[in-house]
Short mmCIF file of C-alpha atoms and ligand atoms in Angstrom, two decimals:
data_model
loop_
_atom_site.label_atom_id
_atom_site.label_comp_id
_atom_site.label_asym_id
_atom_site.label_seq_id
_atom_site.Cartn_x
_atom_site.Cartn_y
_atom_site.Cartn_z
CA MET A 252 121.23 68.07 -34.15
CA GLU A 253 124.92 69.00 -34.17
CA VAL A 254 126.92 66.29 -32.40
CA SER A 255 130.11 68.30 -32.64
CA PRO A 256 131.20 71.00 -35.10
CA GLY A 257 130.78 69.62 -38.61
CA ILE A 258 129.00 66.42 -37.54
CA PHE A 259 125.21 66.21 -37.50
CA LEU A 260 122.62 63.64 -36.53
CA LEU A 261 119.46 63.51 -38.66
CA GLU A 262 116.62 61.38 -37.30
CA VAL A 263 114.81 59.84 -40.25
CA PRO A 264 111.46 58.20 -39.43
CA ILE A 265 110.98 54.57 -40.46
CA PRO A 266 107.18 54.28 -40.42
CA ASN A 267 105.51 50.97 -39.46
CA ASN A 268 108.61 49.80 -37.64
CA SER A 269 109.03 49.47 -33.90
CA LEU A 270 112.49 51.06 -34.05
CA GLY A 271 110.76 54.33 -34.97
CA HIS A 272 113.66 56.07 -36.64
CA LEU A 273 117.05 55.66 -38.18
CA ASN A 274 119.94 57.94 -37.25
CA ALA A 275 121.65 59.19 -40.37
CA TYR A 276 124.89 61.12 -39.75
CA LEU A 277 126.27 63.92 -41.85
CA ILE A 278 129.95 64.75 -41.77
CA GLU A 279 131.42 67.86 -43.29
CA GLY A 280 134.02 67.64 -46.03
CA LYS A 281 136.04 70.10 -48.10
CA ASP A 282 134.06 69.39 -51.25
CA GLY A 283 130.73 68.27 -49.89
CA TRP A 284 129.23 66.13 -47.15
CA LEU A 285 129.54 62.49 -46.23
CA MET A 286 126.42 60.66 -45.07
CA ILE A 287 126.38 57.48 -42.99
CA ASP A 288 123.16 55.46 -43.58
CA THR A 289 120.06 56.91 -45.16
CA GLY A 290 116.69 55.69 -43.83
CA TRP A 291 114.32 53.69 -45.97
CA PHE A 292 112.51 54.61 -49.11
CA THR A 293 109.10 56.08 -48.27
CA ALA A 294 107.78 59.52 -49.18
CA GLU A 295 107.63 60.46 -45.49
CA SER A 296 111.21 59.41 -44.72
CA PHE A 297 112.57 61.22 -47.73
CA SER A 298 110.67 64.43 -47.10
CA VAL A 299 111.82 64.49 -43.45
CA LEU A 300 115.38 63.92 -44.60
CA GLN A 301 115.10 66.84 -47.03
CA THR A 302 113.58 69.10 -44.36
CA LYS A 303 116.33 68.26 -41.88
CA LEU A 304 119.03 68.90 -44.47
CA LYS A 305 117.41 72.25 -45.20
CA GLU A 306 117.42 73.17 -41.50
CA ILE A 307 121.20 73.00 -41.53
CA GLY A 308 121.42 74.88 -44.82
CA LEU A 309 122.03 71.85 -47.05
CA SER A 310 120.25 69.88 -49.74
CA VAL A 311 120.61 66.35 -51.07
CA THR A 312 123.00 67.56 -53.77
CA ASP A 313 125.52 68.52 -51.07
CA VAL A 314 125.94 64.82 -50.24
CA VAL A 315 128.98 63.57 -52.16
CA THR A 316 129.69 60.34 -50.25
CA ILE A 317 127.24 57.82 -48.83
CA ILE A 318 128.58 55.05 -46.60
CA ILE A 319 126.17 52.26 -45.70
CA THR A 320 126.87 50.32 -42.49
CA HIS A 321 124.92 47.34 -43.92
CA VAL A 322 122.26 46.81 -46.58
CA HIS A 323 119.15 46.32 -44.45
CA PRO A 324 116.38 48.51 -45.90
CA ASP A 325 116.30 51.06 -43.06
CA HIS A 326 119.98 51.88 -43.68
CA PHE A 327 120.27 51.45 -47.42
CA GLY A 328 116.75 52.16 -48.74
CA LEU A 329 117.17 55.82 -49.67
CA ALA A 330 120.69 55.54 -51.09
CA GLY A 331 119.39 55.03 -54.64
CA LYS A 332 117.09 58.04 -54.41
CA ILE A 333 119.89 60.27 -53.08
CA LYS A 334 122.19 59.11 -55.87
CA GLN A 335 119.54 59.91 -58.48
CA LEU A 336 119.29 63.45 -57.18
CA SER A 337 122.97 63.94 -56.41
CA PRO A 338 124.73 62.24 -59.34
CA ARG A 339 128.22 63.07 -58.10
CA ALA A 340 127.55 61.14 -54.88
CA GLU A 341 129.64 58.00 -54.46
CA LEU A 342 128.23 55.02 -52.61
CA LEU A 343 130.54 52.90 -50.43
CA MET A 344 129.83 49.63 -48.64
CA HIS A 345 131.60 46.48 -47.52
CA SER A 346 132.28 43.79 -50.07
CA TRP A 347 130.05 41.26 -48.29
CA GLU A 348 127.10 43.65 -48.37
CA SER A 349 127.64 44.46 -52.01
CA ASP A 350 127.66 40.73 -52.82
CA MET A 351 124.19 40.32 -51.34
CA LEU A 352 122.45 43.15 -53.19
CA GLU A 353 121.36 41.23 -56.23
CA SER A 354 120.01 38.22 -54.34
CA ARG A 355 118.21 40.40 -51.80
CA TYR A 356 116.77 43.11 -53.97
CA VAL A 357 116.84 41.98 -57.61
CA LYS A 358 116.50 38.19 -58.05
CA PHE A 359 115.06 37.56 -54.62
CA SER A 360 112.87 34.49 -55.31
CA ASP A 361 115.92 32.21 -55.32
CA LEU A 362 116.94 33.46 -51.88
CA SER A 363 113.49 33.03 -50.38
CA ASP A 364 113.41 29.41 -51.70
CA LYS A 365 116.75 28.75 -50.02
CA ILE A 366 115.51 30.27 -46.77
CA SER A 367 112.38 28.11 -46.88
CA ALA A 368 114.55 25.01 -47.39
CA MET A 369 116.80 26.03 -44.50
CA LEU A 370 113.80 26.61 -42.22
CA HIS A 371 112.46 23.17 -43.19
CA LYS A 372 115.73 21.55 -42.12
CA HIS A 373 115.45 23.27 -38.76
CA GLY A 374 111.97 21.93 -38.07
CA VAL A 375 109.66 24.74 -39.18
CA PRO A 376 106.28 23.06 -39.93
CA SER A 377 105.43 22.93 -43.64
CA GLN A 378 102.35 25.17 -43.39
CA ASP A 379 104.53 27.95 -41.96
CA ARG A 380 107.54 27.50 -44.18
CA ASN A 381 106.57 29.50 -47.23
CA VAL A 382 105.09 32.28 -45.17
CA LEU A 383 108.23 32.42 -43.08
CA GLY A 384 110.57 31.99 -46.06
CA SER A 385 109.22 35.13 -47.67
CA ALA A 386 108.53 36.98 -44.42
CA SER A 387 111.04 39.74 -45.17
CA MET A 388 109.63 40.43 -48.65
CA PRO A 389 107.54 43.47 -47.58
CA ALA A 390 110.86 45.21 -46.86
CA LEU A 391 111.67 45.16 -50.58
CA GLU A 392 109.36 48.06 -51.30
CA TYR A 393 111.43 50.24 -48.97
CA VAL A 394 114.52 50.12 -51.15
CA THR A 395 115.54 51.88 -54.35
CA ILE A 396 118.19 49.52 -55.60
CA THR A 397 121.59 50.94 -56.47
CA PHE A 398 125.10 49.48 -56.52
CA PRO A 399 128.28 50.70 -54.85
CA ASP A 400 130.87 52.86 -56.57
CA ARG A 401 133.55 51.74 -54.14
CA ILE A 402 133.96 48.53 -52.18
CA LEU A 403 135.27 48.46 -48.62
CA TYR A 404 137.00 45.58 -46.86
CA GLY A 405 137.79 47.11 -43.44
CA GLY A 406 140.87 49.08 -42.43
CA GLU A 407 140.43 51.90 -44.97
CA ILE A 408 140.63 55.53 -43.90
CA ILE A 409 138.02 57.59 -45.72
CA SER A 410 138.91 61.27 -45.57
CA THR A 411 136.45 64.10 -46.18
CA GLY A 412 139.34 66.58 -46.18
CA ILE A 413 138.24 67.68 -42.69
CA PHE A 414 137.58 64.39 -40.92
CA ASP A 415 139.17 60.98 -41.27
CA LEU A 416 136.97 57.93 -40.78
CA GLU A 417 138.41 54.50 -40.19
CA ILE A 418 136.35 51.59 -41.52
CA ILE A 419 136.06 48.75 -39.01
CA TRP A 420 134.63 45.47 -40.24
CA THR A 421 132.16 44.17 -37.63
CA PRO A 422 130.37 41.10 -39.03
CA GLY A 423 127.50 39.55 -37.07
CA HIS A 424 124.25 41.48 -37.50
CA SER A 425 125.05 41.32 -41.21
CA PRO A 426 128.19 39.71 -42.71
CA GLY A 427 129.56 42.95 -44.11
CA HIS A 428 128.47 45.27 -41.32
CA ILE A 429 130.91 48.11 -40.67
CA CYS A 430 131.42 50.65 -37.91
CA LEU A 431 133.30 53.92 -38.50
CA TYR A 432 135.72 55.59 -36.10
CA GLU A 433 136.47 59.30 -36.07
CA PRO A 434 139.68 59.78 -34.01
CA GLN A 435 139.68 63.61 -33.53
CA ASN A 436 136.52 63.54 -31.41
CA LYS A 437 136.80 59.83 -30.57
CA LEU A 438 133.42 59.06 -32.08
CA LEU A 439 132.29 55.56 -32.96
CA PHE A 440 129.51 55.31 -35.55
CA SER A 441 128.23 51.91 -34.52
CA GLY A 442 125.42 51.17 -37.03
CA ASP A 443 123.32 48.31 -35.63
CA HIS A 444 126.36 46.57 -34.14
CA ILE A 445 125.96 48.26 -30.77
CA LEU A 446 122.76 50.04 -29.74
CA PRO A 447 122.20 51.51 -26.25
CA HIS A 448 119.18 49.36 -25.30
CA ILE A 449 118.20 46.91 -28.02
CA THR A 450 120.40 43.86 -28.52
CA PRO A 451 120.94 43.50 -32.24
CA ASN A 452 119.43 40.47 -33.88
CA ILE A 453 122.11 37.95 -34.88
CA SER A 454 120.50 35.54 -37.31
CA TYR A 455 121.79 32.41 -38.93
CA HIS A 456 120.96 32.86 -42.58
CA VAL A 457 121.87 31.28 -45.88
CA GLN A 458 124.17 34.29 -46.37
CA SER A 459 125.42 34.75 -42.82
CA GLY A 460 128.35 32.37 -42.87
CA ASP A 461 128.50 29.36 -40.56
CA ASN A 462 128.88 31.06 -37.18
CA PRO A 463 127.37 34.56 -37.18
CA LEU A 464 127.13 34.78 -33.38
CA GLY A 465 130.81 33.85 -33.10
CA ASP A 466 131.59 36.57 -35.65
CA TYR A 467 129.45 39.03 -33.73
CA LEU A 468 131.04 38.40 -30.34
CA TYR A 469 134.47 38.60 -31.93
CA SER A 470 133.69 41.94 -33.54
CA LEU A 471 132.09 43.18 -30.33
CA HIS A 472 135.25 42.51 -28.31
CA LYS A 473 137.39 43.95 -31.09
CA LEU A 474 136.10 47.42 -30.11
CA GLU A 475 136.92 47.13 -26.40
CA ASN A 476 140.28 48.84 -26.58
CA LEU A 477 139.24 51.63 -28.86
CA SER A 478 139.29 55.04 -27.19
CA VAL A 479 135.68 56.20 -27.60
CA SER A 480 134.05 59.26 -26.02
CA GLN A 481 130.61 58.85 -27.63
CA VAL A 482 128.87 56.04 -29.47
CA LEU A 483 126.67 57.15 -32.37
CA PRO A 484 124.30 54.26 -33.14
CA ALA A 485 121.93 53.89 -36.10
CA HIS A 486 118.85 53.67 -33.85
CA GLU A 487 117.83 54.94 -30.40
CA GLN A 488 120.10 57.68 -29.00
CA ILE A 489 123.77 58.64 -28.78
CA PHE A 490 125.37 57.22 -25.63
CA ILE A 491 128.55 57.01 -23.60
CA GLY A 492 130.03 53.95 -21.93
CA LEU A 493 130.96 51.66 -24.82
CA ASN A 494 132.65 49.02 -22.68
CA GLU A 495 129.77 48.84 -20.22
CA ARG A 496 127.40 48.23 -23.13
CA ILE A 497 129.69 45.56 -24.62
CA LYS A 498 129.63 43.83 -21.24
CA GLN A 499 125.82 43.93 -21.07
CA ILE A 500 125.43 42.49 -24.56
CA THR A 501 127.94 39.74 -23.81
CA GLU A 502 126.01 38.90 -20.62
CA HIS A 503 122.76 38.80 -22.55
CA HIS A 504 124.20 36.16 -24.89
CA ASP A 505 125.64 34.21 -21.96
CA ASN A 506 122.21 34.12 -20.30
CA ARG A 507 120.66 33.03 -23.54
CA LYS A 508 123.18 30.22 -23.78
CA THR A 509 122.25 28.99 -20.30
CA GLU A 510 118.53 29.19 -21.11
CA ILE A 511 119.00 27.21 -24.33
CA LEU A 512 121.06 24.50 -22.66
CA ASN A 513 118.28 24.13 -20.06
CA VAL A 514 115.61 23.86 -22.75
CA ILE A 515 117.53 21.16 -24.62
CA GLY A 516 117.91 19.07 -21.48
CA THR A 517 118.64 15.46 -22.25
CA LYS A 518 116.94 14.88 -25.58
CA PRO A 519 117.65 16.19 -29.08
CA HIS A 520 115.64 19.21 -30.19
CA ASN A 521 115.38 21.08 -33.45
CA ALA A 522 115.70 24.86 -33.58
CA TRP A 523 111.94 25.39 -34.04
CA GLU A 524 111.21 23.42 -30.85
CA ILE A 525 113.90 25.29 -28.94
CA ALA A 526 112.78 28.72 -30.19
CA SER A 527 109.17 28.06 -29.20
CA GLN A 528 110.25 27.38 -25.59
CA LEU A 529 112.53 30.38 -25.11
CA THR A 530 111.42 33.69 -23.66
CA TRP A 531 111.11 36.43 -26.26
CA SER A 532 110.48 40.06 -25.53
CA VAL A 533 107.12 40.25 -27.30
CA PRO A 534 104.85 41.29 -24.42
CA GLY A 535 101.42 39.71 -24.17
CA ARG A 536 101.88 37.23 -26.98
CA THR A 537 102.39 33.50 -26.94
CA TRP A 538 104.68 31.81 -29.49
CA GLU A 539 101.62 30.84 -31.59
CA GLN A 540 100.51 34.48 -31.70
CA PHE A 541 103.85 35.80 -32.99
CA PRO A 542 103.58 37.31 -36.46
CA PRO A 543 105.48 35.29 -39.13
CA TYR A 544 108.34 37.79 -39.30
CA GLN A 545 108.99 37.43 -35.57
CA GLN A 546 108.79 33.64 -35.60
CA ARG A 547 111.22 33.59 -38.48
CA SER A 548 113.75 35.84 -36.82
CA ALA A 549 113.35 33.94 -33.53
CA VAL A 550 114.16 30.65 -35.30
CA MET A 551 117.13 32.17 -37.13
CA GLU A 552 118.44 33.70 -33.92
CA THR A 553 118.08 30.34 -32.20
CA ILE A 554 120.03 28.60 -34.98
CA SER A 555 122.82 31.16 -34.63
CA HIS A 556 123.04 30.27 -30.92
CA MET A 557 122.97 26.55 -31.66
CA GLU A 558 125.77 26.81 -34.21
CA TYR A 559 127.78 28.96 -31.82
CA LEU A 560 127.33 26.29 -29.13
CA ARG A 561 128.26 23.61 -31.65
CA TRP A 562 131.51 25.32 -32.66
CA GLY A 563 132.16 25.84 -28.96
CA GLY A 564 131.87 22.09 -28.35
CA LYS A 565 128.73 22.31 -26.17
CA VAL A 566 126.20 20.66 -28.48
CA GLN A 567 126.37 18.35 -31.44
CA ARG A 568 124.33 18.52 -34.60
CA ILE A 569 122.40 15.44 -35.63
CA ILE A 570 121.20 15.01 -39.21
CA ASN A 571 118.02 12.94 -38.94
CA ASN A 572 116.92 10.38 -41.55
CA ASP A 573 114.50 12.86 -43.12
CA GLY A 574 117.32 15.41 -43.54
CA THR A 575 116.20 17.65 -40.67
CA ILE A 576 118.66 18.90 -38.07
CA SER A 577 118.51 18.43 -34.31
CA TYR A 578 120.90 19.48 -31.60
CA GLN A 579 121.95 17.43 -28.62
CA LEU A 580 123.97 18.30 -25.56
CA ILE A 581 127.50 16.99 -25.41
CA ARG A 582 128.01 15.46 -21.99
CA THR A 583 131.30 16.28 -20.40
ZN1 ZN B 804 118.71 49.02 -38.55
#
């Protein structure tokens, strides 16, 4: 689908995932095309990508620049494959994302041990810990590992010779997440930072930094004064009304905050206890019936809220005698 002359949206399926597809964007350049995000590495995703390129008269070898909004498998997975087939293609990503590649996709056992230890501290029962610690491992098979040719920090203008794209650092969903802004058509390529319906998952993680939700809300409000005619997200569909959507997401987090403060009540709780009492949008399933991956991301999301509340002076963190962490309301 042509978004505007020289800018195309390619829907790449991501099988076995509730998001259904990833939106890769292709932007015309003087000496080849720039691609934002790729889809993950499965035969089906790659063959659809090739077919869609063909429909607009291109092939993988026409891609000379790949920019990854963040290194989650659905965005980054096919980058290695494209680079194998199009050797002149340069891969660009934010410094924070590049730093995580080895621990996520090469020497990953160390990271899953650290995640298990972190989950333990936050009250995850021991029988669930190892399962939950390695719950994102299946995603590894969806990635062909490759490393960036150029590192981004935010603020760069990447020019294709036809379009200029400004790199905007938007940490939160991932510490090195970036959005891209195209000023001629006022387009914002928003990655997973802002989606039209789904609220992106903001998880506390051993690599997230100490206040990922604070980072996220900061980078959400950073975009408020940008003149944007259309938002081009990495999932779901293109939409208009950026500020309205920013407002809705902010409200969602405010409501969550209220819900959490009610759950904590007067006694200290750990994140596992809090998470199990919150409402989650998994229809027809109780907390006990959640698959490990969902329990894990629910706990990590809860911790990100707790740390946000802690830095905001609403709760305090208690380190118990056994080393586990609880949170308690600060009475004002
Ligand atoms: Zn995604």
